[in-house]
Amino acid sequence: MQDLIIRGGVVMDGTGAPGRQADVAVRDGLITAIGDLKNEQAKKTLSAEGLAVAPGFIDAHSHSDTAFLLDERCRSKLYQGITTEITGNCGSSPFPAAPGSEGEDSCASFESFLRRFEREKRAMAVNQAPLVGHGTLREAVAGCADRPVTDEELERMKALLRRDLAYGAWGMSLGLEYAPGFFADERELTALGQVVREFDGLLPAHMRNEGLRIEEALTELLNIGRSSGARVHVSHLKLDHFRVHGSAAKVWSMLEKARQEGISVSADLYPYTASCTTLSIRCPSWSLDGGDEGLLRFLQGPRRQEILAAIRSHYFDASRADTCLICDDGGFWPEIIGKTLRRVAEDLLHTTDYAEAAAEVLTRTHARAWCIFFVMCEDDMLYFLSRETAIGSDARALPEDPALLRQMPHPRAFGAIPEFFRLAWEKGLCTAEEAVRRVTALPAAMLHIRNRGFLRPGMCADITVFDPRTIAPRATYAHSARLAEGVRHVVINGGVALEDGEQTSYRGGRFLRKPRA
Ligand SMILES: [Zn+2]
């Protein structure tokens, strides 16, 4: 007797091989059989008639981290067919916090984080495979200061990293465009990369720059891969400045060349031409010495004009001021949510100096403002999507209920993977089987997750049943908190999390730990 049989679908097993009509059986959280199972009995049956049956989708770049504290249902992700999220990205993770500074969202170690999750009887609908954030690690040891770490501090960072990797974190993420990540030099990053390599971990990077200086930034990451031997990974690959639009092929050829040289390098992206991050990302790194408070002090001091000059390089006229849409006020100035920088400047601040307006937004929101930046071009995005890249939402799991959302999320939070499928058909990027591989076996292979990402007996039973013809996001920039459509059933660790397009009460998501090699 099986626990579950999914009957009558077309199995796309994650390898990219042509789909075939087959039933899929599950018992004790594992896939037990795939084939003609009409003589097999099961406690529960799901119909997949006319649908594709795929391994559960893997969100290759997530910020869900502690999203379960707000809402354990992980609805924005589940309705995309996502069963596992790679978390702890862009240098930021819930651990390791400095002793004494642990809070709701942070813990001293991966182990204490999991123990608290269990002790507080927390739950979540979707699995997470966490990374250690380098920025979090650096802050725990050296604060948010613009200086190299001392030898002694570096040894402490290595020890903390080793401890969390030994417990099962999947690697270490870099956030080199944020404080304190960008205060790190190659010596520090190589030394930590060597620890990541010892544990066969992944080293994904939000690179130091994704625009005018992207080649320099990518060279730095590839150098870290070369000198440390760690498998490096480009997070949310993009060209985010109009002056470098059109150079996707050139950037991609740098990755290919590095691979020929023996450096292991992979990449993910989200299928949208707008990014979403802090407004302070447009400020020079030195101005974030001391973090957000440091920035506010610099904005009040003699170097204010230097900061404004950096902002001006992005928003030098009214047309560019429309490319910045404020989506989160940090709880300080609700009137600006949903307005472009131009509207904030002209309507609320009565100025056409957009850099001044940005500085005012930073000041009034205590540097907590987040923006959607319309700064990429479609051709570059489609070029990267047509290569060997994984797909990541670059977002945390969110509910669609406006009462629980204080912000206006980027539509990628609710739609990244369905949008990839939609574009794959519309632009003829690849077959359905290939699209499935890109969101299952490929990210699993990048992270060295060995028991998920394929439909095969013995693998963990993470399964997504969807309609390839109708899978699509409903989230738009104007109305982003809308669940995606086209996903019919989702099975996670053998339990049914989504049935006939509706979430069940099952909360079987787990923190996945990397087994010791
Ligand atoms: Zn990032």
PDB file of N, CA and C in Angstrom, residues 35-110:
ATOM      1  N   GLY A  35       5.610   4.622 -13.161  1.00  0.00           N
ATOM      2  CA  GLY A  35       5.270   3.725 -14.270  1.00  0.00           C
ATOM      3  C   GLY A  35       3.772   3.504 -14.300  1.00  0.00           C
ATOM      4  N   ASP A  36       3.379   2.393 -14.893  1.00  0.00           N
ATOM      5  CA  ASP A  36       1.960   2.054 -14.927  1.00  0.00           C
ATOM      6  C   ASP A  36       1.611   1.383 -13.604  1.00  0.00           C
ATOM      7  N   LEU A  37       0.905   2.104 -12.729  1.00  0.00           N
ATOM      8  CA  LEU A  37       0.661   1.610 -11.367  1.00  0.00           C
ATOM      9  C   LEU A  37      -0.819   1.347 -11.137  1.00  0.00           C
ATOM     10  N   LYS A  38      -1.555   0.954 -12.218  1.00  0.00           N
ATOM     11  CA  LYS A  38      -3.009   0.820 -12.044  1.00  0.00           C
ATOM     12  C   LYS A  38      -3.387  -0.297 -11.096  1.00  0.00           C
ATOM     13  N   ASN A  39      -2.471  -1.246 -10.863  1.00  0.00           N
ATOM     14  CA  ASN A  39      -2.773  -2.321  -9.913  1.00  0.00           C
ATOM     15  C   ASN A  39      -2.300  -2.021  -8.491  1.00  0.00           C
ATOM     16  N   GLU A  40      -1.703  -0.847  -8.310  1.00  0.00           N
ATOM     17  CA  GLU A  40      -1.214  -0.458  -6.981  1.00  0.00           C
ATOM     18  C   GLU A  40      -2.311   0.275  -6.211  1.00  0.00           C
ATOM     19  N   GLN A  41      -2.375   0.007  -4.914  1.00  0.00           N
ATOM     20  CA  GLN A  41      -3.330   0.702  -4.047  1.00  0.00           C
ATOM     21  C   GLN A  41      -2.631   1.845  -3.320  1.00  0.00           C
ATOM     22  N   ALA A  42      -3.393   2.877  -2.989  1.00  0.00           N
ATOM     23  CA  ALA A  42      -2.819   3.981  -2.217  1.00  0.00           C
ATOM     24  C   ALA A  42      -3.871   4.561  -1.295  1.00  0.00           C
ATOM     25  N   LYS A  43      -3.411   5.129  -0.175  1.00  0.00           N
ATOM     26  CA  LYS A  43      -4.326   5.768   0.769  1.00  0.00           C
ATOM     27  C   LYS A  43      -4.960   7.001   0.144  1.00  0.00           C
ATOM     28  N   LYS A  44      -4.206   7.637  -0.754  1.00  0.00           N
ATOM     29  CA  LYS A  44      -4.712   8.861  -1.378  1.00  0.00           C
ATOM     30  C   LYS A  44      -4.290   8.893  -2.843  1.00  0.00           C
ATOM     31  N   THR A  45      -5.167   9.420  -3.682  1.00  0.00           N
ATOM     32  CA  THR A  45      -4.866   9.513  -5.114  1.00  0.00           C
ATOM     33  C   THR A  45      -5.081  10.951  -5.574  1.00  0.00           C
ATOM     34  N   LEU A  46      -4.177  11.433  -6.388  1.00  0.00           N
ATOM     35  CA  LEU A  46      -4.359  12.735  -7.032  1.00  0.00           C
ATOM     36  C   LEU A  46      -4.388  12.508  -8.534  1.00  0.00           C
ATOM     37  N   SER A  47      -5.299  13.185  -9.206  1.00  0.00           N
ATOM     38  CA  SER A  47      -5.351  13.049 -10.656  1.00  0.00           C
ATOM     39  C   SER A  47      -4.446  14.101 -11.304  1.00  0.00           C
ATOM     40  N   ALA A  48      -3.662  13.618 -12.262  1.00  0.00           N
ATOM     41  CA  ALA A  48      -2.796  14.543 -13.023  1.00  0.00           C
ATOM     42  C   ALA A  48      -3.133  14.464 -14.506  1.00  0.00           C
ATOM     43  N   GLU A  49      -4.326  14.010 -14.792  1.00  0.00           N
ATOM     44  CA  GLU A  49      -4.830  13.887 -16.171  1.00  0.00           C
ATOM     45  C   GLU A  49      -4.625  15.195 -16.947  1.00  0.00           C
ATOM     46  N   GLY A  50      -3.887  15.134 -18.042  1.00  0.00           N
ATOM     47  CA  GLY A  50      -3.676  16.318 -18.863  1.00  0.00           C
ATOM     48  C   GLY A  50      -2.640  17.290 -18.310  1.00  0.00           C
ATOM     49  N   LEU A  51      -1.928  16.874 -17.251  1.00  0.00           N
ATOM     50  CA  LEU A  51      -0.980  17.790 -16.587  1.00  0.00           C
ATOM     51  C   LEU A  51       0.440  17.227 -16.608  1.00  0.00           C
ATOM     52  N   ALA A  52       1.404  18.099 -16.326  1.00  0.00           N
ATOM     53  CA  ALA A  52       2.795  17.673 -16.200  1.00  0.00           C
ATOM     54  C   ALA A  52       3.090  17.363 -14.736  1.00  0.00           C
ATOM     55  N   VAL A  53       3.839  16.286 -14.499  1.00  0.00           N
ATOM     56  CA  VAL A  53       4.256  15.898 -13.150  1.00  0.00           C
ATOM     57  C   VAL A  53       5.771  16.060 -13.088  1.00  0.00           C
ATOM     58  N   ALA A  54       6.218  16.988 -12.254  1.00  0.00           N
ATOM     59  CA  ALA A  54       7.638  17.372 -12.249  1.00  0.00           C
ATOM     60  C   ALA A  54       8.193  17.272 -10.829  1.00  0.00           C
ATOM     61  N   PRO A  55       9.518  17.231 -10.701  1.00  0.00           N
ATOM     62  CA  PRO A  55      10.084  17.394  -9.353  1.00  0.00           C
ATOM     63  C   PRO A  55       9.652  18.749  -8.810  1.00  0.00           C
ATOM     64  N   GLY A  56       9.565  18.885  -7.506  1.00  0.00           N
ATOM     65  CA  GLY A  56       9.214  20.183  -6.925  1.00  0.00           C
ATOM     66  C   GLY A  56      10.201  21.239  -7.381  1.00  0.00           C
ATOM     67  N   PHE A  57       9.686  22.440  -7.666  1.00  0.00           N
ATOM     68  CA  PHE A  57      10.570  23.496  -8.168  1.00  0.00           C
ATOM     69  C   PHE A  57      11.453  24.040  -7.038  1.00  0.00           C
ATOM     70  N   ILE A  58      12.671  24.402  -7.419  1.00  0.00           N
ATOM     71  CA  ILE A  58      13.629  24.945  -6.448  1.00  0.00           C
ATOM     72  C   ILE A  58      13.856  26.422  -6.761  1.00  0.00           C
ATOM     73  N   ASP A  59      13.557  27.266  -5.787  1.00  0.00           N
ATOM     74  CA  ASP A  59      13.813  28.704  -5.921  1.00  0.00           C
ATOM     75  C   ASP A  59      15.294  28.903  -5.615  1.00  0.00           C
ATOM     76  N   ALA A  60      16.079  29.184  -6.666  1.00  0.00           N
ATOM     77  CA  ALA A  60      17.546  29.176  -6.534  1.00  0.00           C
ATOM     78  C   ALA A  60      18.082  30.372  -5.762  1.00  0.00           C
ATOM     79  N   HIS A  61      17.230  31.362  -5.519  1.00  0.00           N
ATOM     80  CA  HIS A  61      17.719  32.550  -4.812  1.00  0.00           C
ATOM     81  C   HIS A  61      16.553  33.162  -4.044  1.00  0.00           C
ATOM     82  N   SER A  62      16.464  32.836  -2.783  1.00  0.00           N
ATOM     83  CA  SER A  62      15.342  33.288  -1.966  1.00  0.00           C
ATOM     84  C   SER A  62      15.844  34.076  -0.762  1.00  0.00           C
ATOM     85  N   HIS A  63      14.975  34.920  -0.252  1.00  0.00           N
ATOM     86  CA  HIS A  63      15.266  35.634   0.991  1.00  0.00           C
ATOM     87  C   HIS A  63      14.241  35.274   2.067  1.00  0.00           C
ATOM     88  N   SER A  64      13.653  34.090   1.981  1.00  0.00           N
ATOM     89  CA  SER A  64      12.609  33.737   2.956  1.00  0.00           C
ATOM     90  C   SER A  64      13.129  33.700   4.388  1.00  0.00           C
ATOM     91  N   ASP A  65      14.328  33.153   4.590  1.00  0.00           N
ATOM     92  CA  ASP A  65      14.990  33.173   5.907  1.00  0.00           C
ATOM     93  C   ASP A  65      14.025  32.979   7.075  1.00  0.00           C
ATOM     94  N   THR A  66      13.545  34.073   7.671  1.00  0.00           N
ATOM     95  CA  THR A  66      12.631  33.957   8.812  1.00  0.00           C
ATOM     96  C   THR A  66      11.196  34.342   8.429  1.00  0.00           C
ATOM     97  N   ALA A  67      10.857  34.218   7.149  1.00  0.00           N
ATOM     98  CA  ALA A  67       9.507  34.603   6.696  1.00  0.00           C
ATOM     99  C   ALA A  67       8.424  33.806   7.415  1.00  0.00           C
ATOM    100  N   PHE A  68       8.780  32.621   7.919  1.00  0.00           N
ATOM    101  CA  PHE A  68       7.782  31.792   8.622  1.00  0.00           C
ATOM    102  C   PHE A  68       7.279  32.479   9.895  1.00  0.00           C
ATOM    103  N   LEU A  69       8.038  33.436  10.422  1.00  0.00           N
ATOM    104  CA  LEU A  69       7.579  34.152  11.623  1.00  0.00           C
ATOM    105  C   LEU A  69       6.344  34.994  11.310  1.00  0.00           C
ATOM    106  N   LEU A  70       6.313  35.572  10.101  1.00  0.00           N
ATOM    107  CA  LEU A  70       5.156  36.375   9.680  1.00  0.00           C
ATOM    108  C   LEU A  70       4.015  35.472   9.231  1.00  0.00           C
ATOM    109  N   ASP A  71       4.363  34.442   8.453  1.00  0.00           N
ATOM    110  CA  ASP A  71       3.329  33.583   7.882  1.00  0.00           C
ATOM    111  C   ASP A  71       3.954  32.255   7.457  1.00  0.00           C
ATOM    112  N   GLU A  72       3.534  31.192   8.147  1.00  0.00           N
ATOM    113  CA  GLU A  72       4.142  29.887   7.885  1.00  0.00           C
ATOM    114  C   GLU A  72       3.640  29.254   6.583  1.00  0.00           C
ATOM    115  N   ARG A  73       2.667  29.877   5.915  1.00  0.00           N
ATOM    116  CA  ARG A  73       2.066  29.228   4.750  1.00  0.00           C
ATOM    117  C   ARG A  73       2.897  29.339   3.478  1.00  0.00           C
ATOM    118  N   CYS A  74       3.830  30.286   3.427  1.00  0.00           N
ATOM    119  CA  CYS A  74       4.724  30.458   2.265  1.00  0.00           C
ATOM    120  C   CYS A  74       3.930  30.527   0.960  1.00  0.00           C
ATOM    121  N   ARG A  75       2.832  31.269   0.982  1.00  0.00           N
ATOM    122  CA  ARG A  75       1.881  31.181  -0.135  1.00  0.00           C
ATOM    123  C   ARG A  75       2.429  31.677  -1.470  1.00  0.00           C
ATOM    124  N   SER A  76       3.184  32.781  -1.446  1.00  0.00           N
ATOM    125  CA  SER A  76       3.703  33.304  -2.717  1.00  0.00           C
ATOM    126  C   SER A  76       4.577  32.271  -3.414  1.00  0.00           C
ATOM    127  N   LYS A  77       5.238  31.425  -2.636  1.00  0.00           N
ATOM    128  CA  LYS A  77       6.144  30.424  -3.211  1.00  0.00           C
ATOM    129  C   LYS A  77       5.391  29.144  -3.585  1.00  0.00           C
ATOM    130  N   LEU A  78       4.537  28.687  -2.662  1.00  0.00           N
ATOM    131  CA  LEU A  78       3.833  27.421  -2.886  1.00  0.00           C
ATOM    132  C   LEU A  78       3.014  27.450  -4.178  1.00  0.00           C
ATOM    133  N   TYR A  79       2.332  28.569  -4.415  1.00  0.00           N
ATOM    134  CA  TYR A  79       1.491  28.650  -5.619  1.00  0.00           C
ATOM    135  C   TYR A  79       2.312  28.761  -6.899  1.00  0.00           C
ATOM    136  N   GLN A  80       3.608  28.955  -6.775  1.00  0.00           N
ATOM    137  CA  GLN A  80       4.493  28.883  -7.949  1.00  0.00           C
ATOM    138  C   GLN A  80       4.992  27.459  -8.163  1.00  0.00           C
ATOM    139  N   GLY A  81       4.629  26.540  -7.275  1.00  0.00           N
ATOM    140  CA  GLY A  81       5.111  25.169  -7.395  1.00  0.00           C
ATOM    141  C   GLY A  81       6.455  24.949  -6.732  1.00  0.00           C
ATOM    142  N   ILE A  82       6.891  25.931  -5.929  1.00  0.00           N
ATOM    143  CA  ILE A  82       8.200  25.845  -5.270  1.00  0.00           C
ATOM    144  C   ILE A  82       8.093  24.943  -4.041  1.00  0.00           C
ATOM    145  N   THR A  83       9.031  24.006  -3.917  1.00  0.00           N
ATOM    146  CA  THR A  83       9.058  23.112  -2.761  1.00  0.00           C
ATOM    147  C   THR A  83      10.303  23.318  -1.906  1.00  0.00           C
ATOM    148  N   THR A  84      11.350  23.917  -2.482  1.00  0.00           N
ATOM    149  CA  THR A  84      12.573  24.213  -1.721  1.00  0.00           C
ATOM    150  C   THR A  84      13.091  25.587  -2.135  1.00  0.00           C
ATOM    151  N   GLU A  85      13.487  26.367  -1.137  1.00  0.00           N
ATOM    152  CA  GLU A  85      14.077  27.681  -1.401  1.00  0.00           C
ATOM    153  C   GLU A  85      15.504  27.688  -0.880  1.00  0.00           C
ATOM    154  N   ILE A  86      16.414  28.183  -1.693  1.00  0.00           N
ATOM    155  CA  ILE A  86      17.788  28.389  -1.239  1.00  0.00           C
ATOM    156  C   ILE A  86      17.829  29.768  -0.581  1.00  0.00           C
ATOM    157  N   THR A  87      18.109  29.793   0.724  1.00  0.00           N
ATOM    158  CA  THR A  87      17.978  31.028   1.506  1.00  0.00           C
ATOM    159  C   THR A  87      19.336  31.486   2.053  1.00  0.00           C
ATOM    160  N   GLY A  88      19.323  32.587   2.772  1.00  0.00           N
ATOM    161  CA  GLY A  88      20.575  33.137   3.326  1.00  0.00           C
ATOM    162  C   GLY A  88      21.401  33.834   2.267  1.00  0.00           C
ATOM    163  N   ASN A  89      20.749  34.482   1.315  1.00  0.00           N
ATOM    164  CA  ASN A  89      21.454  35.058   0.164  1.00  0.00           C
ATOM    165  C   ASN A  89      21.899  36.503   0.361  1.00  0.00           C
ATOM    166  N   CYS A  90      22.699  36.959  -0.577  1.00  0.00           N
ATOM    167  CA  CYS A  90      23.168  38.357  -0.647  1.00  0.00           C
ATOM    168  C   CYS A  90      23.896  38.771   0.627  1.00  0.00           C
ATOM    169  N   GLY A  91      24.543  37.807   1.278  1.00  0.00           N
ATOM    170  CA  GLY A  91      25.359  38.126   2.444  1.00  0.00           C
ATOM    171  C   GLY A  91      24.600  38.187   3.749  1.00  0.00           C
ATOM    172  N   SER A  92      23.288  37.895   3.700  1.00  0.00           N
ATOM    173  CA  SER A  92      22.462  38.091   4.889  1.00  0.00           C
ATOM    174  C   SER A  92      21.717  36.816   5.270  1.00  0.00           C
ATOM    175  N   SER A  93      21.890  36.380   6.509  1.00  0.00           N
ATOM    176  CA  SER A  93      21.227  35.162   6.990  1.00  0.00           C
ATOM    177  C   SER A  93      20.862  35.355   8.458  1.00  0.00           C
ATOM    178  N   PRO A  94      19.992  34.498   9.005  1.00  0.00           N
ATOM    179  CA  PRO A  94      19.581  34.690  10.414  1.00  0.00           C
ATOM    180  C   PRO A  94      20.694  34.350  11.406  1.00  0.00           C
ATOM    181  N   PHE A  95      21.776  33.750  10.939  1.00  0.00           N
ATOM    182  CA  PHE A  95      22.898  33.363  11.815  1.00  0.00           C
ATOM    183  C   PHE A  95      24.191  33.523  11.024  1.00  0.00           C
ATOM    184  N   PRO A  96      25.313  33.737  11.681  1.00  0.00           N
ATOM    185  CA  PRO A  96      25.530  33.818  13.129  1.00  0.00           C
ATOM    186  C   PRO A  96      25.421  35.259  13.629  1.00  0.00           C
ATOM    187  N   ALA A  97      24.579  35.448  14.658  1.00  0.00           N
ATOM    188  CA  ALA A  97      24.493  36.767  15.284  1.00  0.00           C
ATOM    189  C   ALA A  97      25.571  36.850  16.351  1.00  0.00           C
ATOM    190  N   ALA A  98      26.058  38.080  16.603  1.00  0.00           N
ATOM    191  CA  ALA A  98      27.046  38.273  17.669  1.00  0.00           C
ATOM    192  C   ALA A  98      26.406  37.875  18.994  1.00  0.00           C
ATOM    193  N   PRO A  99      27.199  37.265  19.897  1.00  0.00           N
ATOM    194  CA  PRO A  99      26.647  36.884  21.203  1.00  0.00           C
ATOM    195  C   PRO A  99      26.021  38.106  21.864  1.00  0.00           C
ATOM    196  N   GLY A 100      24.816  37.931  22.382  1.00  0.00           N
ATOM    197  CA  GLY A 100      24.144  39.053  23.038  1.00  0.00           C
ATOM    198  C   GLY A 100      23.278  39.884  22.108  1.00  0.00           C
ATOM    199  N   SER A 101      23.424  39.696  20.782  1.00  0.00           N
ATOM    200  CA  SER A 101      22.598  40.505  19.881  1.00  0.00           C
ATOM    201  C   SER A 101      21.573  39.655  19.147  1.00  0.00           C
ATOM    202  N   GLU A 102      21.338  38.429  19.648  1.00  0.00           N
ATOM    203  CA  GLU A 102      20.319  37.600  19.027  1.00  0.00           C
ATOM    204  C   GLU A 102      18.956  38.253  19.223  1.00  0.00           C
ATOM    205  N   GLY A 103      18.115  38.175  18.202  1.00  0.00           N
ATOM    206  CA  GLY A 103      16.760  38.714  18.318  1.00  0.00           C
ATOM    207  C   GLY A 103      15.768  37.736  17.731  1.00  0.00           C
ATOM    208  N   GLU A 104      14.556  38.236  17.471  1.00  0.00           N
ATOM    209  CA  GLU A 104      13.510  37.414  16.839  1.00  0.00           C
ATOM    210  C   GLU A 104      14.021  36.770  15.558  1.00  0.00           C
ATOM    211  N   ASP A 105      14.748  37.601  14.782  1.00  0.00           N
ATOM    212  CA  ASP A 105      15.158  37.203  13.439  1.00  0.00           C
ATOM    213  C   ASP A 105      16.559  36.618  13.380  1.00  0.00           C
ATOM    214  N   SER A 106      17.239  36.503  14.504  1.00  0.00           N
ATOM    215  CA  SER A 106      18.643  36.085  14.417  1.00  0.00           C
ATOM    216  C   SER A 106      19.038  35.194  15.577  1.00  0.00           C
ATOM    217  N   CYS A 107      20.013  34.338  15.304  1.00  0.00           N
ATOM    218  CA  CYS A 107      20.456  33.351  16.272  1.00  0.00           C
ATOM    219  C   CYS A 107      21.970  33.245  16.212  1.00  0.00           C
ATOM    220  N   ALA A 108      22.569  32.690  17.272  1.00  0.00           N
ATOM    221  CA  ALA A 108      24.032  32.606  17.331  1.00  0.00           C
ATOM    222  C   ALA A 108      24.598  31.628  16.308  1.00  0.00           C
ATOM    223  N   SER A 109      23.841  30.577  15.977  1.00  0.00           N
ATOM    224  CA  SER A 109      24.372  29.570  15.054  1.00  0.00           C
ATOM    225  C   SER A 109      23.225  28.906  14.301  1.00  0.00           C
ATOM    226  N   PHE A 110      23.583  28.188  13.238  1.00  0.00           N
ATOM    227  CA  PHE A 110      22.578  27.420  12.496  1.00  0.00           C
ATOM    228  C   PHE A 110      21.899  26.436  13.440  1.00  0.00           C
TER     229      PHE A 110
END
